[in-house]
PDB file of C-alpha atoms in Angstrom:
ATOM      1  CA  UNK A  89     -34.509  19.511   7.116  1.00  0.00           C
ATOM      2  CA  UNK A  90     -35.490  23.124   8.237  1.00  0.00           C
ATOM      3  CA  UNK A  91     -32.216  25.058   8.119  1.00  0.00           C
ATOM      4  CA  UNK A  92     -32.517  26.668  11.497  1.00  0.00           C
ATOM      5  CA  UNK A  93     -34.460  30.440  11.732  1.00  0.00           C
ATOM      6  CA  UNK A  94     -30.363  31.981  12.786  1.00  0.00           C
ATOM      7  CA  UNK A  95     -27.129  31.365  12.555  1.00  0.00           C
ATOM      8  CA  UNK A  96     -26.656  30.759  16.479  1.00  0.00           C
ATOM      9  CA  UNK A  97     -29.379  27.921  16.639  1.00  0.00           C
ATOM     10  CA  UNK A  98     -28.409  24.265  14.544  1.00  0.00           C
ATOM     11  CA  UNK A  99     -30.569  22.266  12.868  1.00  0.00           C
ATOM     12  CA  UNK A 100     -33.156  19.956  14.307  1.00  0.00           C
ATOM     13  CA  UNK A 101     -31.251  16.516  14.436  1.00  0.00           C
ATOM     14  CA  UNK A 102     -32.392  12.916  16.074  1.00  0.00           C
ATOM     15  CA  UNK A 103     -34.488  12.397  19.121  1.00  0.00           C
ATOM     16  CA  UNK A 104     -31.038  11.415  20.401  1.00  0.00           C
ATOM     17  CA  UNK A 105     -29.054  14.576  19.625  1.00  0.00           C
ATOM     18  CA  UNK A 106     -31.830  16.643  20.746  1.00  0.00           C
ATOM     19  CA  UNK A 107     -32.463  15.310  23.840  1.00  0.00           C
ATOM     20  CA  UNK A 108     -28.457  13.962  25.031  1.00  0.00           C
ATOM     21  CA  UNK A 109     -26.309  16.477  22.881  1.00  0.00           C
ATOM     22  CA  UNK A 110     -25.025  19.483  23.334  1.00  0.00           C
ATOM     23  CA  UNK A 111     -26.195  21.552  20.567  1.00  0.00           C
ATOM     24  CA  UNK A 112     -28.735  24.351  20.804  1.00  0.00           C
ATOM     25  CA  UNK A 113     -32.051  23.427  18.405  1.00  0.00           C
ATOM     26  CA  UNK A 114     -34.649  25.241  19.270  1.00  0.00           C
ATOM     27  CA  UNK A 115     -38.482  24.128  18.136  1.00  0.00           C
ATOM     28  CA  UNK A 116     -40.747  26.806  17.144  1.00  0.00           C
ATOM     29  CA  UNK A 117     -44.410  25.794  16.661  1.00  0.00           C
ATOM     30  CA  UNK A 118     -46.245  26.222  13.148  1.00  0.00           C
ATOM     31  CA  UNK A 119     -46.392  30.208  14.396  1.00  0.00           C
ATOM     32  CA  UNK A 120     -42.621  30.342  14.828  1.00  0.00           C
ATOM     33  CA  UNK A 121     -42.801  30.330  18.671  1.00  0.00           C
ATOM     34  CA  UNK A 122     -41.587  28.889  21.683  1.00  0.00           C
ATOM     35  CA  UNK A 123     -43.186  29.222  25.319  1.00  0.00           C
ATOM     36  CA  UNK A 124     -41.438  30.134  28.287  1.00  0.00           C
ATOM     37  CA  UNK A 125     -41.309  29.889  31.443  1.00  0.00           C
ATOM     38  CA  UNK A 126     -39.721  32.782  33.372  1.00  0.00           C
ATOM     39  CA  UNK A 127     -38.947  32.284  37.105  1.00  0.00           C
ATOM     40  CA  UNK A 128     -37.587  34.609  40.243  1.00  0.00           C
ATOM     41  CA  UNK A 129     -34.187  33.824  40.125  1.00  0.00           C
ATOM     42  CA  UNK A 130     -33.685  34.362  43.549  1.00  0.00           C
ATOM     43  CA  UNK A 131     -37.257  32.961  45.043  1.00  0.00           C
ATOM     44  CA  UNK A 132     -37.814  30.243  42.299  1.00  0.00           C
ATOM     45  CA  UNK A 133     -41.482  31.751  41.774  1.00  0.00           C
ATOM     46  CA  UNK A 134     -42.822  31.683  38.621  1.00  0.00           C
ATOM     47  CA  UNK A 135     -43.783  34.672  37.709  1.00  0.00           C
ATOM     48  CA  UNK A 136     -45.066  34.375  34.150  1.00  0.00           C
ATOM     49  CA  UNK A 137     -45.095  32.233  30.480  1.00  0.00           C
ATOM     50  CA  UNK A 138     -43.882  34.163  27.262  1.00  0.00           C
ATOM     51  CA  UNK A 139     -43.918  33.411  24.162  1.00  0.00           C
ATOM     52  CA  UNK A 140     -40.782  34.137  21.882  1.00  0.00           C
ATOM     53  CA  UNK A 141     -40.011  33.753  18.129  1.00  0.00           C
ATOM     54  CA  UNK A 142     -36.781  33.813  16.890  1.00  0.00           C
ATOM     55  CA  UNK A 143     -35.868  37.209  16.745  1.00  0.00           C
ATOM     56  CA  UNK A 144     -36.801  37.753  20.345  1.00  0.00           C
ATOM     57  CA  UNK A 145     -34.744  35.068  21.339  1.00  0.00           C
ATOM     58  CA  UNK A 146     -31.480  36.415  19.637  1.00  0.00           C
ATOM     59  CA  UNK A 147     -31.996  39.456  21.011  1.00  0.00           C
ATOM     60  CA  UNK A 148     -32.392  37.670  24.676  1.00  0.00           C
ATOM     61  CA  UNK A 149     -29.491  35.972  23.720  1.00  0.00           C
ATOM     62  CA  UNK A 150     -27.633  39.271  22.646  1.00  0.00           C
ATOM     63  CA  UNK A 151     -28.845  41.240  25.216  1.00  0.00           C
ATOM     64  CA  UNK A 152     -28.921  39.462  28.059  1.00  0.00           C
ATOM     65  CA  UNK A 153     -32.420  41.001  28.944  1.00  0.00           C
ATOM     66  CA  UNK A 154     -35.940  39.206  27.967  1.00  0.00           C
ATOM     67  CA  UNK A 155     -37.639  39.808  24.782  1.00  0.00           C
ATOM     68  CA  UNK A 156     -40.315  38.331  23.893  1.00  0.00           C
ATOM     69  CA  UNK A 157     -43.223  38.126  20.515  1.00  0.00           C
ATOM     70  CA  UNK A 158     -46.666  39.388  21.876  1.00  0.00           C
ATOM     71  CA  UNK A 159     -49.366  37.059  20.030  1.00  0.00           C
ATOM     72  CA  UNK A 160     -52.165  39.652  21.377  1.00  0.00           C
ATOM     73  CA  UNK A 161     -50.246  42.512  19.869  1.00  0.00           C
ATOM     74  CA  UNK A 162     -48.151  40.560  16.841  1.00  0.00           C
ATOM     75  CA  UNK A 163     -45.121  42.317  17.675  1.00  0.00           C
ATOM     76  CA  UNK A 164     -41.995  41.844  19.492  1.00  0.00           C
ATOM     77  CA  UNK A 165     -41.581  43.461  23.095  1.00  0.00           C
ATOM     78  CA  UNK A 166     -38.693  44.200  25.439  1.00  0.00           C
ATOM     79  CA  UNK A 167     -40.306  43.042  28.797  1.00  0.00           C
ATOM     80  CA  UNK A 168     -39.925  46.397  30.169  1.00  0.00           C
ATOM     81  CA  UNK A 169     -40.242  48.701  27.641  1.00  0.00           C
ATOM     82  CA  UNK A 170     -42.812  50.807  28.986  1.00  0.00           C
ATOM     83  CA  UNK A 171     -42.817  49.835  32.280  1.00  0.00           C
ATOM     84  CA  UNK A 172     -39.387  49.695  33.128  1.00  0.00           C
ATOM     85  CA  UNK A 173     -39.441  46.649  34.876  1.00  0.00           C
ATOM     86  CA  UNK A 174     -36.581  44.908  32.705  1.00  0.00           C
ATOM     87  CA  UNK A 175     -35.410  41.223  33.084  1.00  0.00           C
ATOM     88  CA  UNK A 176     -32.224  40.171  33.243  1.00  0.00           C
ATOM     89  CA  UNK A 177     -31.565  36.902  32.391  1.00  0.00           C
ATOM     90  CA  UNK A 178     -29.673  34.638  35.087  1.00  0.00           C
ATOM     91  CA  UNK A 179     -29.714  31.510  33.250  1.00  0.00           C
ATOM     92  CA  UNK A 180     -31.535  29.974  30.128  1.00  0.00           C
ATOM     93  CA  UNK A 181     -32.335  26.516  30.187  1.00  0.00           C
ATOM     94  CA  UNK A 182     -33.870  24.330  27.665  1.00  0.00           C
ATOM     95  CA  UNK A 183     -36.038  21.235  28.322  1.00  0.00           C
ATOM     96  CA  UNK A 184     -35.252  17.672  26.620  1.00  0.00           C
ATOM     97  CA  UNK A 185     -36.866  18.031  23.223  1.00  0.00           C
ATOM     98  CA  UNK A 186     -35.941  21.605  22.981  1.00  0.00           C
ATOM     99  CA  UNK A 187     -39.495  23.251  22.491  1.00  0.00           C
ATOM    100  CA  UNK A 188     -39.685  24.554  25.684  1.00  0.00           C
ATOM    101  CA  UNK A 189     -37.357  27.691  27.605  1.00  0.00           C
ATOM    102  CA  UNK A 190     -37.025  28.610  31.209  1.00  0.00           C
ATOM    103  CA  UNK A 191     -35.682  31.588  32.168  1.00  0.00           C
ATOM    104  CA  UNK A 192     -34.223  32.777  35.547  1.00  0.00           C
ATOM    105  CA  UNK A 193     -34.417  36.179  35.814  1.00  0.00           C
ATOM    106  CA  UNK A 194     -33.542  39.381  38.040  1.00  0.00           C
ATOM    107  CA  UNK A 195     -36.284  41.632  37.957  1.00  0.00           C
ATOM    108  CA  UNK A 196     -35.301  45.134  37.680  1.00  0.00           C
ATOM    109  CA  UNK A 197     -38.564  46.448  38.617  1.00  0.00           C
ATOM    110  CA  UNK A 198     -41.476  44.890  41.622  1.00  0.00           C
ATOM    111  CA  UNK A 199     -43.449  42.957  39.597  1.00  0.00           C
ATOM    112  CA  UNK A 200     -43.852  40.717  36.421  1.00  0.00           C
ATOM    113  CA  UNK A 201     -47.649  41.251  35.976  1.00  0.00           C
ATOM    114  CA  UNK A 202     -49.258  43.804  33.823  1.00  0.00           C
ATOM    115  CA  UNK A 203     -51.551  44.011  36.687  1.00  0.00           C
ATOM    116  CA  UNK A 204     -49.718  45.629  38.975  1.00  0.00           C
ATOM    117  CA  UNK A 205     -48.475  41.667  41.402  1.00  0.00           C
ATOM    118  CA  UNK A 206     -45.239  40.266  41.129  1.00  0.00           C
ATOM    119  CA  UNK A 207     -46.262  37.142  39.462  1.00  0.00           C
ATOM    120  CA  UNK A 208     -49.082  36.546  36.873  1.00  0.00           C
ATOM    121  CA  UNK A 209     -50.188  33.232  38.791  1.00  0.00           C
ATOM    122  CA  UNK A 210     -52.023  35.113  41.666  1.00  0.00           C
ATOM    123  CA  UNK A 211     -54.641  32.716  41.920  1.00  0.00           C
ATOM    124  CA  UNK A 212     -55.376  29.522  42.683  1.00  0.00           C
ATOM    125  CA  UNK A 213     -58.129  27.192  40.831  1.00  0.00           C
ATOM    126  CA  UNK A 214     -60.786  25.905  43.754  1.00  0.00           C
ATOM    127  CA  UNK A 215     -63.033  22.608  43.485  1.00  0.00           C
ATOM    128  CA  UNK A 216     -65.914  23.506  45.633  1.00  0.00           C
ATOM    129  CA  UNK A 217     -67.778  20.350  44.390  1.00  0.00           C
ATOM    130  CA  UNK A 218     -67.912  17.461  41.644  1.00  0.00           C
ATOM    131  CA  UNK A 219     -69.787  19.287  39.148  1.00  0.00           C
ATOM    132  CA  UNK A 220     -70.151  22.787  40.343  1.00  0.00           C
ATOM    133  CA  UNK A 221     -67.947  25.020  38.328  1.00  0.00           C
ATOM    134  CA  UNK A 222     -64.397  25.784  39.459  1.00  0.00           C
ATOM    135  CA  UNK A 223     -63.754  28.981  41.389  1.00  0.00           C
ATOM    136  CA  UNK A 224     -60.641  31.175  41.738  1.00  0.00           C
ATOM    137  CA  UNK A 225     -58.834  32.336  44.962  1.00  0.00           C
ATOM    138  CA  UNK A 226     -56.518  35.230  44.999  1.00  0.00           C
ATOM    139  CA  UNK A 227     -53.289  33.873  46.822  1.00  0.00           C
ATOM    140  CA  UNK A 228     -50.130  36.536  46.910  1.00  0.00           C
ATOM    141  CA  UNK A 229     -52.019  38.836  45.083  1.00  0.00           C
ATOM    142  CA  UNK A 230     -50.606  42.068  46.424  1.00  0.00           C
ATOM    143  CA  UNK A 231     -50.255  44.667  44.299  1.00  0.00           C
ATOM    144  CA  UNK A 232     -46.535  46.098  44.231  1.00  0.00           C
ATOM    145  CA  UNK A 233     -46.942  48.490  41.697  1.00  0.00           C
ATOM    146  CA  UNK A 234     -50.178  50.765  40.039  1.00  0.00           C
ATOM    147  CA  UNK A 235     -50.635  49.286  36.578  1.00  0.00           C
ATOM    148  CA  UNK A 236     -52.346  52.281  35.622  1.00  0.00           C
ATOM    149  CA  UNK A 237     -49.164  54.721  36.545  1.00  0.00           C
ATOM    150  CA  UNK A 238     -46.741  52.526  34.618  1.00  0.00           C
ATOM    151  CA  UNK A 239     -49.148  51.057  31.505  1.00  0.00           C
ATOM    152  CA  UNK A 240     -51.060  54.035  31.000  1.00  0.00           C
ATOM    153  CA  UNK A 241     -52.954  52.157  28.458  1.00  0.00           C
ATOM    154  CA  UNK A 242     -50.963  49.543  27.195  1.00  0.00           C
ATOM    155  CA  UNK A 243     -49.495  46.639  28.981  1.00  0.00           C
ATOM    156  CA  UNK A 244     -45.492  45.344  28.390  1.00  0.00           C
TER     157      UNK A 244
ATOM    158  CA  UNK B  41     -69.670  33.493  23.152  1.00  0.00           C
ATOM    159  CA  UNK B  42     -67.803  30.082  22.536  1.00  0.00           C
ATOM    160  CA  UNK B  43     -69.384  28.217  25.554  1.00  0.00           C
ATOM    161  CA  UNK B  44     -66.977  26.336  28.097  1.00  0.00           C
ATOM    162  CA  UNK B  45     -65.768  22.665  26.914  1.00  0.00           C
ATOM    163  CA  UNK B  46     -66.691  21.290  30.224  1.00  0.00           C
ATOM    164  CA  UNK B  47     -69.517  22.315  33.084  1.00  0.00           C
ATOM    165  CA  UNK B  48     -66.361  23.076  35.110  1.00  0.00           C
ATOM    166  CA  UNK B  49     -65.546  25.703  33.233  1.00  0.00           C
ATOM    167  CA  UNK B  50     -67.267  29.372  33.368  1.00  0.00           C
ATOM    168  CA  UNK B  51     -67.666  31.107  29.326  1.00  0.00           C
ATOM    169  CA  UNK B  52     -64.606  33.717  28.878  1.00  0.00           C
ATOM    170  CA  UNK B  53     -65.746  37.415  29.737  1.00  0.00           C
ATOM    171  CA  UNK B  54     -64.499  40.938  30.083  1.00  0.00           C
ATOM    172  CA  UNK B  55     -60.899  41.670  30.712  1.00  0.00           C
ATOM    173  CA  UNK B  56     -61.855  42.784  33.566  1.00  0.00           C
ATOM    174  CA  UNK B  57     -63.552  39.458  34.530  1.00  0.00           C
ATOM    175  CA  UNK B  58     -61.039  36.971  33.374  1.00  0.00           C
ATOM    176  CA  UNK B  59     -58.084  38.793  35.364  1.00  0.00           C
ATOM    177  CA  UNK B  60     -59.379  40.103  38.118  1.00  0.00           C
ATOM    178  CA  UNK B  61     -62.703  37.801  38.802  1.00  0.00           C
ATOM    179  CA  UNK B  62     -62.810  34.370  40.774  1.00  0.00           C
ATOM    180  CA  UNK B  63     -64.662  32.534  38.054  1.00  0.00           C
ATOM    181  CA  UNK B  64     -62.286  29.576  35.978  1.00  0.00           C
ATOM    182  CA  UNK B  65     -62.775  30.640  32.060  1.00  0.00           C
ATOM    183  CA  UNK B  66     -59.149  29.003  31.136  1.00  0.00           C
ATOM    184  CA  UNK B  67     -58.719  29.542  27.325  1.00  0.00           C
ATOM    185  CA  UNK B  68     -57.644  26.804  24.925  1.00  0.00           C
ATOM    186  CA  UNK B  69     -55.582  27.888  22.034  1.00  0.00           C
ATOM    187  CA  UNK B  70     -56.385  26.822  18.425  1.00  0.00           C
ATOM    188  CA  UNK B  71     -56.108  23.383  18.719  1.00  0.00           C
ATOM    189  CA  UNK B  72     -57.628  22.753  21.917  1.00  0.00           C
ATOM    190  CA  UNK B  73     -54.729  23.131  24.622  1.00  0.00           C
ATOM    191  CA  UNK B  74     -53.447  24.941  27.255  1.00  0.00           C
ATOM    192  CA  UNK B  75     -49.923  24.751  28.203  1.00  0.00           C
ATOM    193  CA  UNK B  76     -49.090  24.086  32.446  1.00  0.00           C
ATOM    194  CA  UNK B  77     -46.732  24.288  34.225  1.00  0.00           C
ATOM    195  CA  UNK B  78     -45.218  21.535  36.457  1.00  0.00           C
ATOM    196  CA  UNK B  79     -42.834  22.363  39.458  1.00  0.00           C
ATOM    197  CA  UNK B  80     -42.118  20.157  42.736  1.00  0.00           C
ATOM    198  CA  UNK B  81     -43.995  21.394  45.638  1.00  0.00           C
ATOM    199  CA  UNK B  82     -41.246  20.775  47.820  1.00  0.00           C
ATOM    200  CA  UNK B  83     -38.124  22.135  46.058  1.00  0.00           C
ATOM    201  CA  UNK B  84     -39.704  24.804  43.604  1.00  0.00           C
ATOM    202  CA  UNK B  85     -38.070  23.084  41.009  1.00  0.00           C
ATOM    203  CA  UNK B  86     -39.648  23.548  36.841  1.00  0.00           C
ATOM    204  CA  UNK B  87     -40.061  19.926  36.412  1.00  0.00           C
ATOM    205  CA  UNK B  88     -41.808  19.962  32.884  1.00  0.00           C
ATOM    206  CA  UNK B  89     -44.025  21.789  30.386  1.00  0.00           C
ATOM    207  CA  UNK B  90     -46.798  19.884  28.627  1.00  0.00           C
ATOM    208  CA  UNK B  91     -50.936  20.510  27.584  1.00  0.00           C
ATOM    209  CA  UNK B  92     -54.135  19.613  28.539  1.00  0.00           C
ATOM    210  CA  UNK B  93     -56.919  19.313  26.395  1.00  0.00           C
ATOM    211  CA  UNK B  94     -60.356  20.084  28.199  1.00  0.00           C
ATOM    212  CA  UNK B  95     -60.826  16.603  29.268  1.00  0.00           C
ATOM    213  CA  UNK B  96     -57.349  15.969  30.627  1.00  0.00           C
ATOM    214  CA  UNK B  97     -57.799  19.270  32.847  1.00  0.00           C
ATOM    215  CA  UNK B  98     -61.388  17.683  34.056  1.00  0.00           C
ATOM    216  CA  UNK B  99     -59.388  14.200  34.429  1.00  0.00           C
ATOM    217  CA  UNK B 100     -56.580  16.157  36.848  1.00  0.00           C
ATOM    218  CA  UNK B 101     -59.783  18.335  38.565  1.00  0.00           C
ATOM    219  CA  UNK B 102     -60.931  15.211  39.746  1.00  0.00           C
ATOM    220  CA  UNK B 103     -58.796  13.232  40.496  1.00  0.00           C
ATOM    221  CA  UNK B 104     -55.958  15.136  41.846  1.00  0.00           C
ATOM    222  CA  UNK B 105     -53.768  13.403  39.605  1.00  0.00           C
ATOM    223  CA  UNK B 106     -51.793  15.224  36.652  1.00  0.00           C
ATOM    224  CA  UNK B 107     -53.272  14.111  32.971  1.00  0.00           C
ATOM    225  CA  UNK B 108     -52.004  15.797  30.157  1.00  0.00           C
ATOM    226  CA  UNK B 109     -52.695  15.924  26.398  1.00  0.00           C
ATOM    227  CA  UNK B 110     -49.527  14.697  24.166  1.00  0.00           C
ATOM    228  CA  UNK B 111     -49.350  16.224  21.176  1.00  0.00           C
ATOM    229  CA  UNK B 112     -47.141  13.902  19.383  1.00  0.00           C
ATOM    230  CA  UNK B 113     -48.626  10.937  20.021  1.00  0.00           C
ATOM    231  CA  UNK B 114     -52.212  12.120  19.561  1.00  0.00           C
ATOM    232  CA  UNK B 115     -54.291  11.068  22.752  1.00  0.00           C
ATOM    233  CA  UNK B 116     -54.617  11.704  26.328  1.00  0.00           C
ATOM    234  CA  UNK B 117     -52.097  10.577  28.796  1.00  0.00           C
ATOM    235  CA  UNK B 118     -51.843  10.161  32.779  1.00  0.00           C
ATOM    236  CA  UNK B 119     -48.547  11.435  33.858  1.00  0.00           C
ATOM    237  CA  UNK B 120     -46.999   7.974  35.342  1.00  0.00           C
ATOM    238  CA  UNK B 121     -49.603   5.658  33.913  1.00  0.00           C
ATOM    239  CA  UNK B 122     -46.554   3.423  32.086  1.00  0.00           C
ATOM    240  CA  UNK B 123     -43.968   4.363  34.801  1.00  0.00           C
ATOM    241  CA  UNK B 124     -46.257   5.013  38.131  1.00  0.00           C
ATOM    242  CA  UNK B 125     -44.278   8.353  38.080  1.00  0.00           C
ATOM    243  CA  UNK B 126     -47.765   9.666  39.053  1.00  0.00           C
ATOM    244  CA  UNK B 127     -47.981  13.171  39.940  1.00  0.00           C
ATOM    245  CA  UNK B 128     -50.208  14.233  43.001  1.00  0.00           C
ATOM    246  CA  UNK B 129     -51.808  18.062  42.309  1.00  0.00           C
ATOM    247  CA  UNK B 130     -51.128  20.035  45.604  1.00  0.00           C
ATOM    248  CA  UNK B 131     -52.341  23.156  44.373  1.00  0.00           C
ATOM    249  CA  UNK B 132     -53.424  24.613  40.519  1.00  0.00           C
ATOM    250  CA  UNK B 133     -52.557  28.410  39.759  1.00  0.00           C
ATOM    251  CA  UNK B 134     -54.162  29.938  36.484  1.00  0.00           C
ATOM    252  CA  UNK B 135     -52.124  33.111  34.815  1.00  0.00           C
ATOM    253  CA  UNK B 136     -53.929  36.442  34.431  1.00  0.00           C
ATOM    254  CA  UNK B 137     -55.367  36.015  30.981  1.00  0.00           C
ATOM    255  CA  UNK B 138     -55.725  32.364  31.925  1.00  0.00           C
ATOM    256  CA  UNK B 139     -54.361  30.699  29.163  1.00  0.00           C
ATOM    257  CA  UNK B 140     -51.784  29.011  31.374  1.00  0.00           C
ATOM    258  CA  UNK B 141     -51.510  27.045  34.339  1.00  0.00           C
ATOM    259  CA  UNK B 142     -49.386  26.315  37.102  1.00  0.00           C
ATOM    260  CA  UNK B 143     -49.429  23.035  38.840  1.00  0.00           C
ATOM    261  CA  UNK B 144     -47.374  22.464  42.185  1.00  0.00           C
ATOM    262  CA  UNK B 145     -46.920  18.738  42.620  1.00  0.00           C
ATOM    263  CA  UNK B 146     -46.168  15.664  44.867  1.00  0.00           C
ATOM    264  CA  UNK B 147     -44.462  13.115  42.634  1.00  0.00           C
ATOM    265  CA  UNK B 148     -44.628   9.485  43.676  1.00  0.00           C
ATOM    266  CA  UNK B 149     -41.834   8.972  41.699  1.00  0.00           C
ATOM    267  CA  UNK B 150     -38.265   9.965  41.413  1.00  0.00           C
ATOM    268  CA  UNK B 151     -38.495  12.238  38.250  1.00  0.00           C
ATOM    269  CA  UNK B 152     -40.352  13.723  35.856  1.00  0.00           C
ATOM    270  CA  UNK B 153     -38.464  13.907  32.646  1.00  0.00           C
ATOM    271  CA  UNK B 154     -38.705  10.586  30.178  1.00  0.00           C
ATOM    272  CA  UNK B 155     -34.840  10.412  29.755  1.00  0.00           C
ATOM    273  CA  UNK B 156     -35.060   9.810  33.704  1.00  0.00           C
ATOM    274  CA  UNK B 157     -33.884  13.141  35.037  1.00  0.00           C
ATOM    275  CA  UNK B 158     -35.623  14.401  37.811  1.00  0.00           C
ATOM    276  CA  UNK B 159     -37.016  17.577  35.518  1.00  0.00           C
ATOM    277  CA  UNK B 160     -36.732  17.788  31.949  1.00  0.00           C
ATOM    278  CA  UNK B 161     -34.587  21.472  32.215  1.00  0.00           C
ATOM    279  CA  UNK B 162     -31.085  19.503  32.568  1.00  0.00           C
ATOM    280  CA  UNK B 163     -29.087  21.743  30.173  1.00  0.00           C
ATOM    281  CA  UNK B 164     -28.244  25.567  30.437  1.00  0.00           C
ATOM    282  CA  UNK B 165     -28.036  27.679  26.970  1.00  0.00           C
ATOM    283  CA  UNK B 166     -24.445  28.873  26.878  1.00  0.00           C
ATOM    284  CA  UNK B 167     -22.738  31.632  24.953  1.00  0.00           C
ATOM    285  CA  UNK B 168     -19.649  30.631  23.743  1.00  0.00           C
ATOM    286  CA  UNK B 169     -18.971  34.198  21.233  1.00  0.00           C
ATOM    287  CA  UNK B 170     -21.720  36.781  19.677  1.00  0.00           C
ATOM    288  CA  UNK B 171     -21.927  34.942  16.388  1.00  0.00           C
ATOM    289  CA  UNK B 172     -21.242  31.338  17.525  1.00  0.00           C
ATOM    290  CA  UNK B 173     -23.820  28.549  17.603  1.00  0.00           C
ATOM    291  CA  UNK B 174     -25.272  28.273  21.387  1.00  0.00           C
ATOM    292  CA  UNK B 175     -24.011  25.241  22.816  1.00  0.00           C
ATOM    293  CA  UNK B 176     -25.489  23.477  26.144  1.00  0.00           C
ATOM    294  CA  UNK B 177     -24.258  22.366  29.506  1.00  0.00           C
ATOM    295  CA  UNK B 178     -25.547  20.152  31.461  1.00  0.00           C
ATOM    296  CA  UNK B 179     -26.680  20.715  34.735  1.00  0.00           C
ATOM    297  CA  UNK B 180     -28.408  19.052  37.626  1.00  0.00           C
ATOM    298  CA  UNK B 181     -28.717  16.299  35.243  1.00  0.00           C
ATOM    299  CA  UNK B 182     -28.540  12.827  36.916  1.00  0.00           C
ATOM    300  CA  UNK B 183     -30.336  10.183  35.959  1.00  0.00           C
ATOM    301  CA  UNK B 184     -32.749   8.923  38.904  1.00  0.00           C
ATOM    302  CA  UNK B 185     -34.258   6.353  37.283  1.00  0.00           C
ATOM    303  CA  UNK B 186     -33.617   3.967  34.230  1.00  0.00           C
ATOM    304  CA  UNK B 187     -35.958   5.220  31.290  1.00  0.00           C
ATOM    305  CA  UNK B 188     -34.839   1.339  29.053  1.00  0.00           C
ATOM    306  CA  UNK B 189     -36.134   0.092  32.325  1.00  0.00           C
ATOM    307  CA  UNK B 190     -39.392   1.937  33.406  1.00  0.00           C
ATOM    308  CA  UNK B 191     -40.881   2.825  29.999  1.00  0.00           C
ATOM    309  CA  UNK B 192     -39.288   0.341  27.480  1.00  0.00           C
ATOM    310  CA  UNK B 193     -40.013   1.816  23.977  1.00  0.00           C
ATOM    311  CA  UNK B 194     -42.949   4.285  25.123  1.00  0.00           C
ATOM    312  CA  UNK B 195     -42.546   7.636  27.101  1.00  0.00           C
ATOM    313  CA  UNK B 196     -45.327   8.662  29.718  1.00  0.00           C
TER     314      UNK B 196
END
């Protein structure tokens, strides 16, 4: 068996343990991540999917504020650090085989979105016939902040 | 320029075209999937996280009806084809770099985790001391359904 990636995770155990016990065993994928899903604490809207190796997730865990491992950039990143728009973590759940995270958070700044909306999912996927390709429609797409003004360049 | 897996799908372009355009260029990571998703369109509730291959996103495209990719077990799935725990799509969101998607569903049955919980987040990550092991609690966990009864051996 793996020994687990810290000392505040255990080991993987049986389908059984994983799924009905009460031990924390987070499953990173061959990359040493784990998605998740982070959610308006107070609205319930999703507002964006992270990725976080296990570093990240101590820190979470330490912090109480989301961290998170950038695949794009192959670092680790404080939601927030640039922008300012900090997480703080409500509540961490796990889902029943433990490879999966969702995250309630307060949002210290408007918006979640590099792009300037409060949630990443600001469109919706249209069928405008059997084979014709798919379209997108922008659905609460407002911006509440200027990405440019808080990015500069970079996103986070 | 990879081109699209399915006619559905439009070829990945610009930045600048894949976040802020209305053509569908989802991206599929190494091995083929994208991760989605699932929350109740009623309560707001995360029920579940799972992939799609290509095919099971043109499967759910049309016919309105949530298929996934199962990466365990190696082969395309309908949600609910063993239990009739189908899931109706009421509306798909795609992120901003569209390598995730949200689906908002009707379910036609009473839950949508496999150990027959309503969702599969039924256990909160809690802190017991800052070196301890996490430990979990559950939470809104319930069973609605009897998974020995509605699945036998075989999840889905």
């Amino acid at each position: 068996m793996t020994p687990p990636a810290s000392p505040l995770f255990s080991p993987r155990g049986s389908a059984q343990e994983i799924e009905e016990g009460e031990t924390f065993a987070p499953k990173f994928d061959a990359g040493g991540l784990i998605a998740c899903v982070v959610t308006d604490s107070q609205t319930g809207a999703v507002l964006m999917v992270a990725h976080m190796n296990a570093q990240a997730l101590e820190r979470t865990i330490a912090t109480g504020e989301a961290w998170f491992y950038s695949r794009s950039r192959e670092k680790l990143w404080k939601k927030g650090e640039t922008s300012g728009h900090v997480m703080h973590v409500a509540e961490m759940r796990v889902d029943c085989d433990q490879d999966v995270l969702w995250l309630k958070v307060d949002e210290a700044g408007p918006g979640a979105c590099h792009t300037g909306r409060r949630s990443c999912f600001y469109r919706v996927v249209v069928r405008s016939g059997p084979d014709a390709p798919l379209t997108l429609a922008f659905r609460d797409d407002a911006r509440v902040f200027d990405p440019a003004k808080v990015y500069g360049q970079e996103a986070g």
